[in-house]
CSV table of C-alpha atoms in Angstrom, one decimal:
chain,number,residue,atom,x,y,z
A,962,UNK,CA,0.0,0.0,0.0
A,963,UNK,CA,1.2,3.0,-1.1
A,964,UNK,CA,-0.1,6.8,0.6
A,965,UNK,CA,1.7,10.0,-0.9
A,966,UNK,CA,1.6,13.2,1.5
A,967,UNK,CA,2.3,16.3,-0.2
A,968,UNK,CA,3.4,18.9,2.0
A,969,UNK,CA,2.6,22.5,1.8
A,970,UNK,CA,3.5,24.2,4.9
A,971,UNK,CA,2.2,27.7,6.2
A,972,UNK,CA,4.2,30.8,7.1
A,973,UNK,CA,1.3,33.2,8.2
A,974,UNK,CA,-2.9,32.8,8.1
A,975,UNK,CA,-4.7,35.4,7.2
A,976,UNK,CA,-8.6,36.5,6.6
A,977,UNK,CA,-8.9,37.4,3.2
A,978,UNK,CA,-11.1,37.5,0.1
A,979,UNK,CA,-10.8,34.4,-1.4
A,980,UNK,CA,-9.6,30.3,0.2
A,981,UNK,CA,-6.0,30.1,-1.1
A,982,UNK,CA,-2.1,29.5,-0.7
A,983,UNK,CA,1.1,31.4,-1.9
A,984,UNK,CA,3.9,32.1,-1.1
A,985,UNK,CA,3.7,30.0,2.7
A,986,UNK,CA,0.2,32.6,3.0
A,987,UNK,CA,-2.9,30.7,3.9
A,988,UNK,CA,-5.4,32.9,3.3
A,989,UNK,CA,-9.4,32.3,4.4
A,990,UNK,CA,-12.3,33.5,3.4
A,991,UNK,CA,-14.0,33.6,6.5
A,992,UNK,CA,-17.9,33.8,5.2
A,993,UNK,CA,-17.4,31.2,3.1
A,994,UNK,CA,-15.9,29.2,5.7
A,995,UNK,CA,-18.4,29.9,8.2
A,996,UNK,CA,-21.1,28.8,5.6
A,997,UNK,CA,-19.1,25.2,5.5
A,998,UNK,CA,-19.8,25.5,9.8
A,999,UNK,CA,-23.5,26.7,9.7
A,1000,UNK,CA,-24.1,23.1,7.4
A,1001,UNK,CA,-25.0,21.5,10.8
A,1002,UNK,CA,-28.0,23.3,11.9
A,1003,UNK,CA,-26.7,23.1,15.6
A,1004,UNK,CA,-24.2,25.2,15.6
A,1005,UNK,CA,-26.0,28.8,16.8
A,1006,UNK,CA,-23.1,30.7,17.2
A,1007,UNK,CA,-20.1,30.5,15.7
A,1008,UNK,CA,-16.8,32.7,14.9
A,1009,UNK,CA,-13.3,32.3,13.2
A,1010,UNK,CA,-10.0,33.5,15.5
A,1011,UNK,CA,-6.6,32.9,14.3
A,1012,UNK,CA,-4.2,32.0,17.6
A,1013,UNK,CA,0.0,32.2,16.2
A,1014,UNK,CA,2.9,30.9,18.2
A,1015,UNK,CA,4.0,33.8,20.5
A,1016,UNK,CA,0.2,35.5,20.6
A,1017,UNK,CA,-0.6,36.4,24.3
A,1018,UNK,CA,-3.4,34.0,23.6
A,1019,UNK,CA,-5.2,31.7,26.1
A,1020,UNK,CA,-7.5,29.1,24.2
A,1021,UNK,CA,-10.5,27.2,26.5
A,1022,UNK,CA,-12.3,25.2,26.5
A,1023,UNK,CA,-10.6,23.2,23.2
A,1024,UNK,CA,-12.1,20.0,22.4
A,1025,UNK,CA,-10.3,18.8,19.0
A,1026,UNK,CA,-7.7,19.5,16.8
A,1027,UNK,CA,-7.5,18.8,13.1
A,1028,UNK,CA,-5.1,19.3,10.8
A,1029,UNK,CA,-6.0,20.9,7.3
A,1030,UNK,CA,-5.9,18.2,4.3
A,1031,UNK,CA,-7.9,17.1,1.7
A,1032,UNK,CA,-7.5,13.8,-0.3
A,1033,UNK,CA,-6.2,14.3,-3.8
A,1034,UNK,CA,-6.4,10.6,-4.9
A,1035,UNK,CA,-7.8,7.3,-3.7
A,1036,UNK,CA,-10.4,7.9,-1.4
A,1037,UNK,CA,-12.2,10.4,0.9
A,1038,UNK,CA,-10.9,12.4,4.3
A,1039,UNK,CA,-12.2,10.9,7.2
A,1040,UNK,CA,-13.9,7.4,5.8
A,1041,UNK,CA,-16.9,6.4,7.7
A,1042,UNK,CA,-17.4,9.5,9.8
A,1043,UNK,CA,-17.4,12.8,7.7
A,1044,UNK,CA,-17.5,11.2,4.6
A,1045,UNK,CA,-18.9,8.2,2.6
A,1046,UNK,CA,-16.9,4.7,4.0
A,1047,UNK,CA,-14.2,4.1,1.4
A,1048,UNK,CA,-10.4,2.9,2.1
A,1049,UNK,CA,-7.8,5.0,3.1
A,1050,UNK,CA,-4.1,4.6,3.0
A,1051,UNK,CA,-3.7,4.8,-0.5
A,1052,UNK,CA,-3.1,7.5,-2.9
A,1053,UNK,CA,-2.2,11.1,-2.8
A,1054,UNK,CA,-3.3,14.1,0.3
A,1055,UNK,CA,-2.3,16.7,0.5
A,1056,UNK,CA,-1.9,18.7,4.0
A,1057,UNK,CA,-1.5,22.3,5.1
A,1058,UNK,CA,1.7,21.5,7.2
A,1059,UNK,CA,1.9,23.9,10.7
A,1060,UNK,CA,-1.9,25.2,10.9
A,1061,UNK,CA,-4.5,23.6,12.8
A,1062,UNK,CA,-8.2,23.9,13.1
A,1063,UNK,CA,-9.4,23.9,16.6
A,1064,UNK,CA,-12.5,23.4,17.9
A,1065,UNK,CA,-13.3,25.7,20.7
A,1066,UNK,CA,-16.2,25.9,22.7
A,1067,UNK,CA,-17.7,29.4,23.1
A,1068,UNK,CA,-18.9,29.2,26.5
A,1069,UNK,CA,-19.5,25.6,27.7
A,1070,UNK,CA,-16.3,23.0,28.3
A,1071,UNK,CA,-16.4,19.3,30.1
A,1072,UNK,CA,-14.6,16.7,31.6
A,1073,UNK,CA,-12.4,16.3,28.2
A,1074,UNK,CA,-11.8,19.5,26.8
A,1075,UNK,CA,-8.2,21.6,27.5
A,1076,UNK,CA,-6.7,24.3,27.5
A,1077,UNK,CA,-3.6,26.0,25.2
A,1078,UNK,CA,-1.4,29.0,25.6
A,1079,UNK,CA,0.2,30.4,22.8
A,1080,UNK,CA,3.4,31.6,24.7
A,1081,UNK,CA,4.7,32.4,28.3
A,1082,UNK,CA,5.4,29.2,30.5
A,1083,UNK,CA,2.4,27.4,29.6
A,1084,UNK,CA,3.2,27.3,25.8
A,1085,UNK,CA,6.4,24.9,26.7
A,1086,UNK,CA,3.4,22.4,28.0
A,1087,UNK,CA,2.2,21.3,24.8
A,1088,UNK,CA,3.1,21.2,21.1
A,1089,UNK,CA,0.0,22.9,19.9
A,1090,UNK,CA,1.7,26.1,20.7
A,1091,UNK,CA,3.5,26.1,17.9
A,1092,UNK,CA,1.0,25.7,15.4
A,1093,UNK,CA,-0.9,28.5,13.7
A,1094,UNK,CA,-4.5,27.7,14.6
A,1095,UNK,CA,-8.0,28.8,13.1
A,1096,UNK,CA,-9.9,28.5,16.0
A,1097,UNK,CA,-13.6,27.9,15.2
A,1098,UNK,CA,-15.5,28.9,18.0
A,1099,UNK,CA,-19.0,28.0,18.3
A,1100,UNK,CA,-21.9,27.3,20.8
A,1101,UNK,CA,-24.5,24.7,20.1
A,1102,UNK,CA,-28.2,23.8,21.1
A,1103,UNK,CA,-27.3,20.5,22.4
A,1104,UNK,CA,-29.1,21.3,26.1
A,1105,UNK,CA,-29.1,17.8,26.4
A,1106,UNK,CA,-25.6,17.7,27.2
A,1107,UNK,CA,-24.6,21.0,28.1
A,1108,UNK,CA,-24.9,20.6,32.1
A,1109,UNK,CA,-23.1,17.2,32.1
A,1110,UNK,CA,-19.6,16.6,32.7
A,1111,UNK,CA,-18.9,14.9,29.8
A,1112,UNK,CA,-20.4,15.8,26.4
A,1113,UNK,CA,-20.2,14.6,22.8
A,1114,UNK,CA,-19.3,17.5,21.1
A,1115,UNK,CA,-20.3,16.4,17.7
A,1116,UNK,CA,-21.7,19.2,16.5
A,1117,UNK,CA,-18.6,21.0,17.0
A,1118,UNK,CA,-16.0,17.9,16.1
A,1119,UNK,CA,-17.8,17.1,13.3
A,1120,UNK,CA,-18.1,21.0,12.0
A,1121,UNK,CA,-14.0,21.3,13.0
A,1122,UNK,CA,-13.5,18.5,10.4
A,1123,UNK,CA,-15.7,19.8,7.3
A,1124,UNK,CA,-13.6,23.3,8.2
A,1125,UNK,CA,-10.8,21.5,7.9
A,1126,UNK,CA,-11.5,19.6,4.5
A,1127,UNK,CA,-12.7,23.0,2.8
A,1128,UNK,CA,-9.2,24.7,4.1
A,1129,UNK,CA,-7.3,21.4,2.6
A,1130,UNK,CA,-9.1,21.9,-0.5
A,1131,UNK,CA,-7.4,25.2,-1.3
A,1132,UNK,CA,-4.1,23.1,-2.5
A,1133,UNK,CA,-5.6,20.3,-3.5
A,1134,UNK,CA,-4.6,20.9,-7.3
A,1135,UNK,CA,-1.5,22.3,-6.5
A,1136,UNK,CA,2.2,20.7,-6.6
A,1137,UNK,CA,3.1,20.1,-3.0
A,1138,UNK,CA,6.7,21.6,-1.6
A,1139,UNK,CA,7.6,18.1,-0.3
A,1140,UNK,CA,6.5,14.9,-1.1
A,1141,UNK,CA,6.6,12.0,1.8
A,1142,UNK,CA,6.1,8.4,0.4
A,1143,UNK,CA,4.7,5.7,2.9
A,1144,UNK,CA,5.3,2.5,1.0
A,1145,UNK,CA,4.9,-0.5,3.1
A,1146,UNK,CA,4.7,-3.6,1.0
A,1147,UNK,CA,2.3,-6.1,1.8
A,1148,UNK,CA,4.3,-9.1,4.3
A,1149,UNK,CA,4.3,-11.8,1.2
A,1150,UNK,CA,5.7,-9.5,-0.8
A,1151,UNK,CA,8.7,-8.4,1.6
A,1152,UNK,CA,12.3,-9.4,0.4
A,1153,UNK,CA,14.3,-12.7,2.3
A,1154,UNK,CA,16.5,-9.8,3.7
A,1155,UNK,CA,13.7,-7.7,5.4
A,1156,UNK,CA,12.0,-10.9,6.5
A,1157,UNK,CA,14.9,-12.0,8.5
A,1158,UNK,CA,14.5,-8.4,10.8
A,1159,UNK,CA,13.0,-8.3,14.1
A,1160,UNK,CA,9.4,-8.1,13.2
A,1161,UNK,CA,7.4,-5.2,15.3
A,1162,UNK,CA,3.9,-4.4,15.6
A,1163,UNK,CA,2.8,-1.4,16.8
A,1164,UNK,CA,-0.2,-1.3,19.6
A,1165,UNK,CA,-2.6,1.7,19.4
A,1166,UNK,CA,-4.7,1.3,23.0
A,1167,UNK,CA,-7.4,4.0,21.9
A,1168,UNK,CA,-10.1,5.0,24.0
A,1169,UNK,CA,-13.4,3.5,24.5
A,1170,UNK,CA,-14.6,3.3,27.9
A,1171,UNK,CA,-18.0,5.0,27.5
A,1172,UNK,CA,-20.8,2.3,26.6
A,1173,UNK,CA,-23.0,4.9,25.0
A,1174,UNK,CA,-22.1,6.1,21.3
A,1175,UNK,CA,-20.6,9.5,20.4
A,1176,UNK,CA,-17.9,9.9,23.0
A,1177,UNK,CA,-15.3,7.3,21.9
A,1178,UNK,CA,-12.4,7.3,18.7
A,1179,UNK,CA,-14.0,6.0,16.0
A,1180,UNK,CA,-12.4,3.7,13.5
A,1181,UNK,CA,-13.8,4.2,9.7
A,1182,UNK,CA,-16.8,5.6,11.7
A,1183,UNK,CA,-17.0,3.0,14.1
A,1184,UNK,CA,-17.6,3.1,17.9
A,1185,UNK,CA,-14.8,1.4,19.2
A,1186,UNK,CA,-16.3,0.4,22.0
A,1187,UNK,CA,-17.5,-2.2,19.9
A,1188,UNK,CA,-15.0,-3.4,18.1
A,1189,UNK,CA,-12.1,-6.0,19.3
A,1190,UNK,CA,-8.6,-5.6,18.4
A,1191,UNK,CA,-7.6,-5.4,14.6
A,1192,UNK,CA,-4.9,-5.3,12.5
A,1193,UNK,CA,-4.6,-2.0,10.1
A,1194,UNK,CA,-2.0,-0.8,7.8
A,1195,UNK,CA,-0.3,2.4,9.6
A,1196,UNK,CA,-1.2,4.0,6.0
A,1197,UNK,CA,-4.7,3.9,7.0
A,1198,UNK,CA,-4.0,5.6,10.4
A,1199,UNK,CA,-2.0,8.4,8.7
A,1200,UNK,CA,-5.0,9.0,6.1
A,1201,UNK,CA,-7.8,9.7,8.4
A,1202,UNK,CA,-9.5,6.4,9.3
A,1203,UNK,CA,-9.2,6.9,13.1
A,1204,UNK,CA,-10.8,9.8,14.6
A,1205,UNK,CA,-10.4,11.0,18.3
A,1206,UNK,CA,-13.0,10.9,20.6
A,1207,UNK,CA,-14.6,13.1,23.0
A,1208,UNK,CA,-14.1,11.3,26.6
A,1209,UNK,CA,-10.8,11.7,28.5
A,1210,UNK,CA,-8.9,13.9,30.4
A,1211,UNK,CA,-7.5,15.8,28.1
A,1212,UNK,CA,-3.6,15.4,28.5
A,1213,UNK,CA,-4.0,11.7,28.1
A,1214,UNK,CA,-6.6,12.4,24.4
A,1215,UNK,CA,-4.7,11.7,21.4
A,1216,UNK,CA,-6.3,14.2,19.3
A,1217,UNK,CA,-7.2,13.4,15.2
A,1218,UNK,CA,-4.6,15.9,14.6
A,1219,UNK,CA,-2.1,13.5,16.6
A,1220,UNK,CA,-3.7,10.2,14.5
A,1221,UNK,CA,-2.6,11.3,11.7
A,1222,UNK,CA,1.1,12.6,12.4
A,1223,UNK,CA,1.4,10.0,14.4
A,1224,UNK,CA,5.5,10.2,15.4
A,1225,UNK,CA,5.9,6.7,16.3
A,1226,UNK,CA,4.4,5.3,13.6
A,1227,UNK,CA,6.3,7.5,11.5
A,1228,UNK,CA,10.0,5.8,13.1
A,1229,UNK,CA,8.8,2.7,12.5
A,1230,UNK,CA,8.4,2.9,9.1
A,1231,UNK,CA,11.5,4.8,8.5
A,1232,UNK,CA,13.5,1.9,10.5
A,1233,UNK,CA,11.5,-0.5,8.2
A,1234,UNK,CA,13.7,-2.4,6.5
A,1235,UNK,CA,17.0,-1.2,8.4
A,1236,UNK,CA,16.8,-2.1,11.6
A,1237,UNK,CA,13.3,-4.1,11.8
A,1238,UNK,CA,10.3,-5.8,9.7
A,1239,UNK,CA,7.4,-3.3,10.7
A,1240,UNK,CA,4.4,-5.9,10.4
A,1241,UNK,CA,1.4,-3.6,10.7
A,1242,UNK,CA,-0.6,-1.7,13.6
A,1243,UNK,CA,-2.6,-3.5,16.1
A,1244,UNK,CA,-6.1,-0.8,17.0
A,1245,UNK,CA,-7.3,-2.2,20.3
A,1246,UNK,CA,-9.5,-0.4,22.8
A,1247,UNK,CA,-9.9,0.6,26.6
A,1248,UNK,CA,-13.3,-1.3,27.7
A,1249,UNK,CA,-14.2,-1.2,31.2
A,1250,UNK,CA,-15.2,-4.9,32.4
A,1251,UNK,CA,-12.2,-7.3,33.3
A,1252,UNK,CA,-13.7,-10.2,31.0
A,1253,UNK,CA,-13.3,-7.2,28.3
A,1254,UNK,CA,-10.0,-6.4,29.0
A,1255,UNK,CA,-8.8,-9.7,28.9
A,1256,UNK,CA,-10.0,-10.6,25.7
A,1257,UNK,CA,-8.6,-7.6,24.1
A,1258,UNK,CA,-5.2,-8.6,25.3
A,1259,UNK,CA,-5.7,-12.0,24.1
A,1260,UNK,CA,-6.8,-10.8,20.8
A,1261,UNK,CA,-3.2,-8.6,20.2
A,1262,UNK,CA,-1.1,-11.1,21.5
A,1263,UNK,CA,-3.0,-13.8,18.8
A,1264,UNK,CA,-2.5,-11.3,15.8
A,1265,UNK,CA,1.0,-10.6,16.8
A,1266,UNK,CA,2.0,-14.1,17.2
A,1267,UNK,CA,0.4,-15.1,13.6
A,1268,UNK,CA,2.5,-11.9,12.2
A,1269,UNK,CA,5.7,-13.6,14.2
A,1270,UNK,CA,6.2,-10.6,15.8
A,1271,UNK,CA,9.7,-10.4,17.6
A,1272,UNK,CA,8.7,-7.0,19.4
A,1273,UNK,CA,5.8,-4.5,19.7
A,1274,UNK,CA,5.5,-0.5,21.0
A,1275,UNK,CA,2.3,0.3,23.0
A,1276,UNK,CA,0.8,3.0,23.3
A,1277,UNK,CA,-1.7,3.8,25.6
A,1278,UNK,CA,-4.1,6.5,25.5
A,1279,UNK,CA,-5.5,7.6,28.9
A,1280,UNK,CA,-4.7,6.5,32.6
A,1281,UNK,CA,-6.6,4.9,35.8
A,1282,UNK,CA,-9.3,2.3,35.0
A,1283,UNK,CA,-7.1,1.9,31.1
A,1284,UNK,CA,-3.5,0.8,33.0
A,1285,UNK,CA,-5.0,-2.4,33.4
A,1286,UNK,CA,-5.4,-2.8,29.8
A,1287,UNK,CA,-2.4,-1.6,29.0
A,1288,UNK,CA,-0.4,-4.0,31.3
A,1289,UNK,CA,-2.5,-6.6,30.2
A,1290,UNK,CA,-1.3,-6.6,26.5
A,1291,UNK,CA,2.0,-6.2,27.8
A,1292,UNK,CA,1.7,-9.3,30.0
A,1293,UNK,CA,0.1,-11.5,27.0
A,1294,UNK,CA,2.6,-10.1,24.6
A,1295,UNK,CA,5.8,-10.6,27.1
A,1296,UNK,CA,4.2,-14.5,28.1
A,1297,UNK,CA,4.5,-15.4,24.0
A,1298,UNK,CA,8.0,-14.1,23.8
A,1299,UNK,CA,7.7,-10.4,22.3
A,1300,UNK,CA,9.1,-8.0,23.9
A,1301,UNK,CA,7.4,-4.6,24.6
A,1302,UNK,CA,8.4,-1.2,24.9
A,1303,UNK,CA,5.6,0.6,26.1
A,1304,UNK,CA,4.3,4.7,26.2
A,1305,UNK,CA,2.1,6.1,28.8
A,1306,UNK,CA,2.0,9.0,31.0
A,1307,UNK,CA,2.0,8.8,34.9
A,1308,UNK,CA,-0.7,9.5,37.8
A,1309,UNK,CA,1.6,9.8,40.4
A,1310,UNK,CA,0.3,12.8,42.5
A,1311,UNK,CA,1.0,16.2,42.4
A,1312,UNK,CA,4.3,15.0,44.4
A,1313,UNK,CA,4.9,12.9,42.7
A,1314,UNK,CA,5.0,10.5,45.1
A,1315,UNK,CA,1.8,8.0,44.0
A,1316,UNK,CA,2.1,4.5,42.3
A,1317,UNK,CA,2.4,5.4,38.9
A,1318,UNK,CA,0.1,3.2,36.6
A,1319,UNK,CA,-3.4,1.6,38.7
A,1320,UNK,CA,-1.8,-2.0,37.7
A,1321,UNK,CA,1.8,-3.0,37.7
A,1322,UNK,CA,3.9,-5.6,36.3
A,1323,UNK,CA,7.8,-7.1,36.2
A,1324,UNK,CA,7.2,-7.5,32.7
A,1325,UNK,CA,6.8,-4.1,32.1
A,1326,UNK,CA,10.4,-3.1,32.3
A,1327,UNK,CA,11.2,-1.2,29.8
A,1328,UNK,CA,8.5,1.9,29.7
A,1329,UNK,CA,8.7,5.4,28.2
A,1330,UNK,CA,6.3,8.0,30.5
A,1331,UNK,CA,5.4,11.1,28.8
A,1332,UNK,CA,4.7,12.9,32.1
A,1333,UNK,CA,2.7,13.3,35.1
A,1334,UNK,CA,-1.5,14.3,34.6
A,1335,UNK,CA,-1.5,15.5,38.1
A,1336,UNK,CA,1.3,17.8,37.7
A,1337,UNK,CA,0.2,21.5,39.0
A,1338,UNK,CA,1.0,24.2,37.1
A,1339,UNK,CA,1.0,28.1,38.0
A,1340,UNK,CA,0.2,30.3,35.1
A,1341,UNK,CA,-0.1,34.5,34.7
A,1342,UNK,CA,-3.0,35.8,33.4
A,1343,UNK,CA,-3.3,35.9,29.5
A,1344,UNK,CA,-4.0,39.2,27.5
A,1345,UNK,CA,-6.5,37.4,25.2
A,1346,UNK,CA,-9.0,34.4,26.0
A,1347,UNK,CA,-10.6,32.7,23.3
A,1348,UNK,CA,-13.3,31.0,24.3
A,1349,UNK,CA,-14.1,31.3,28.3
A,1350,UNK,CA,-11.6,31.1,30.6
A,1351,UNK,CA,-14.4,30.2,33.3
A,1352,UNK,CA,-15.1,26.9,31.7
A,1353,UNK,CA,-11.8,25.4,33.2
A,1354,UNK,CA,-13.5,26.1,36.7
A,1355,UNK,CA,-17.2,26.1,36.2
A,1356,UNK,CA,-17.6,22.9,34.1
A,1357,UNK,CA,-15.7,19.9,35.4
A,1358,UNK,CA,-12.8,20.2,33.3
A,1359,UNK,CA,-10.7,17.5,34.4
A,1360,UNK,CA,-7.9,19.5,35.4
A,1361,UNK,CA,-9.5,22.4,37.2
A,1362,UNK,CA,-11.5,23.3,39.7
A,1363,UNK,CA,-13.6,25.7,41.4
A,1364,UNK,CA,-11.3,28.6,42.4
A,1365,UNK,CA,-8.5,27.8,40.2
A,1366,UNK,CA,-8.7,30.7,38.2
A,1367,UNK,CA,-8.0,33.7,40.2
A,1368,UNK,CA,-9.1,37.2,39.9
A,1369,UNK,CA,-6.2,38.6,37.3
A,1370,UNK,CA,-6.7,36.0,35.4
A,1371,UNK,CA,-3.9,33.6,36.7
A,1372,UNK,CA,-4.8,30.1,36.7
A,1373,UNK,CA,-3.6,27.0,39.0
A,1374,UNK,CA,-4.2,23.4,37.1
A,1375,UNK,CA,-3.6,20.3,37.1
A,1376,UNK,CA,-1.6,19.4,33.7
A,1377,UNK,CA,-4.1,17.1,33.5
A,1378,UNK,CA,-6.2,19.9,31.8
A,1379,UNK,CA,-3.5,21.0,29.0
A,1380,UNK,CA,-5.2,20.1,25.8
A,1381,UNK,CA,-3.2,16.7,24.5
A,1382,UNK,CA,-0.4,17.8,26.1
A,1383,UNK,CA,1.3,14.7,26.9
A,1384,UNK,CA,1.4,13.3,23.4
A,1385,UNK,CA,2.0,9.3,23.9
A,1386,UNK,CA,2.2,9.2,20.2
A,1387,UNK,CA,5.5,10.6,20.1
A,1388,UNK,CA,5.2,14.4,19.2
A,1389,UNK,CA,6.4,16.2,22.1
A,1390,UNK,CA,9.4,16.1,24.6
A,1391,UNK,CA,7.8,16.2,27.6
A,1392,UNK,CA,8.8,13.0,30.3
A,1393,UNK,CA,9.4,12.2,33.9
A,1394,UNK,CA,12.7,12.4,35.3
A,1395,UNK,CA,14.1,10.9,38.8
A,1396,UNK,CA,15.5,13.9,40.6
């Protein structure tokens, strides 16, 4: 399978007259764009801000992330959710390198929804400070959920995705600045010489705790909740066919911006054929019940064995009640011989001082943390607030709390709260070190 990303990538954004790029200028014309929002009846009120690294900007409540693409060749952005089901992997896309499209609620945030600073020392907390972002900020009539901790969001994911298609659509018949090829052969058609490297698989724990549909990632569209572990291409996860859900403290969510520049997955395929025989990704989910949980990690470990798997990365996405999962694979996949690197962050207190994952093992011995959720951070007040800066205390924002934000402005938090700040797939720097 072969999936060509041409790469455009963007100086400046601007508002302008007309949808276009030149020159690294990604202009938008904000009516029109608004229109592509105002498709989903909804959305009541909705605005356009443009957020650049440095800005005195503080951005809350933010609830996805998506970069701007649009498929040039062999199939459809976001299969089975957006757009009709079709493969994806394959072909050409082309992607507006460095901007973003964030959805923002206007007034109302939830247990899942973060925060972003544009600079001072809450910028160094996550790497969507150093994106440009068109920040589509909206209120809803969904009453239903707007008094509950945790919300759906679609109207507002779903909208930050058709904004982002129309934006991608600007270079679609352009010739890209940079052209990555992902080319991974099929495994029968693999030469003796890559066939005798260490074969890895890749484990993508993605969350799906919530038993009613609309809150979990979504796999070509489909609630994965309700799915059990299966094997994909990492083509298809770098074209769009996984899309981030709406329940998890936010640190911990691996956005759809994330899925598709996923950093890992992106190693392993450059090491393919070097150093190792990357055998495909393993998409497995974060169900509640034990008898769950324990088929799922049956299920990897089956598919890894049959692929003769030497060793495997896992990432988990989340912490608490999904550690158990996450131990779980590593145990099956340790028992049959593979061995495991795995990525996760830490809840280990704001001292530090906690047991690090819910469950524990001697098998897991060789771990990568991306940081601590329950980290607490001090930050100044911010000259501009898109969105509400009240949300972080008033609606159950999983790293906030009533109080935290102070009169000035000035927040305390949990990093718990910092919008996919801990990236477990490989994006950012951030870790845990023993002082």
């Amino acid at each position: 399978m072969k999936l060509e990303v041409g790469n455009f990538f963007v100086k400046d954004v601007l508002f302008g007259s007309e949808t276009s790029f030149q020159n690294g200028i990604l202009t938008i014309d904000k009516e029109e764009a608004l229109q592509v929002v105002r498709q989903d009846d909804h959305i009541t009120d909705v605005d356009l801000v443009i957020a650049k690294p440095g800005d005195p900007i503080r951005i809350i409540p933010v609830k996805e992330a998506i970069e701007p693409r649009c498929k040039v060749s062999g199939g459809v952005m976001f299969p089975g959710a957006l757009n009709k089901l079709a493969p994806a992997g394959s072909g050409r896309t082309h992607v507006l390198k460095g901007s973003c499209v964030l959805a923002v609620g206007k007034h109302w945030g939830g247990f899942q929804d973060g925060l972003i600073d544009m600079s001072g020392p809450g910028a160094e907390r996550t790497m969507f400070s150093q994106l440009i972002h068109i920040c589509l900020v909206a209120d809803t009539d969904e009453e239903f959920e707007r008094y509950e901790q945790q919300k759906r969001n679609k109207a507002l994911r779903w909208a930050g995705m058709r904004l982002a298609e129309y934006i991608g659509q600007c270079v679609k018949n352009r010739e890209p600045e940079e052209m990555e090829i992902y080319d991974l052969p099929a495994i029968d058609k693999r030469s003796a010489e890559v066939n005798q490297l260490p074969g890895v698989v890749y484990v993508l724990q993605l969350q799906s705790q919530m038993l009613e549909n609309g809150y979990n990632a979504l796999v070509y569209g489909w609630d994965t909740n309700h799915m059990v572990p299966t094997l994909i291409h990492p083509n298809e996860l770098l074209d769009g066919a996984v899309i981030s859900g709406s329940f998890m403290p936010c640190s911990s969510k691996i956005s759809t911006y994330q899925h598709v520049n996923n950093a890992t997955i992106k190693r392993l395929m450059k090491e393919h054929g070097k150093t190792i025989n990357f055998l495909g990704v393993i998409l497995t989910n974060l169900n509640v019940q034990l008898e769950e949980k324990n088929r799922s990690a049956l299920f990897v470990r089956h598919i890894a064995t049959t692929l003769g798997a030497k060793g495997a990365v896992v990432c988990e996405e989340g912490y608490g009640n999904p550690d158990a999962d996450f131990i779980a694979v590593i145990n099956e996949l340790e028992d049959a011989g593979i061995r495991v690197v795995g990525i996760t962050n830490e809840c280990t207190g704001r001292d530090g001082r906690s047991q690090s994952l819910v469950d524990l093992s001697e098998k897991a011995n060789a771990i990568v943390s991306t940081g601590n959720v329950s980290e607490l951070l001090k930050l100044p007040p911010m000259e501009i607030v898109i969105g509400e800066l009240e949300a972080l205390a008033r609606d159950g924002n999983s790293g906030g709390w009533e109080g935290c934000v102070k009169e000035d402005g000035s927040i305390e938090m949990e990093n718990n709260g910092m919008f996919c700040s801990d990236g477990n797939t490989g994006e950012f720097i951030k870790t845990v070190v023993e002082l």
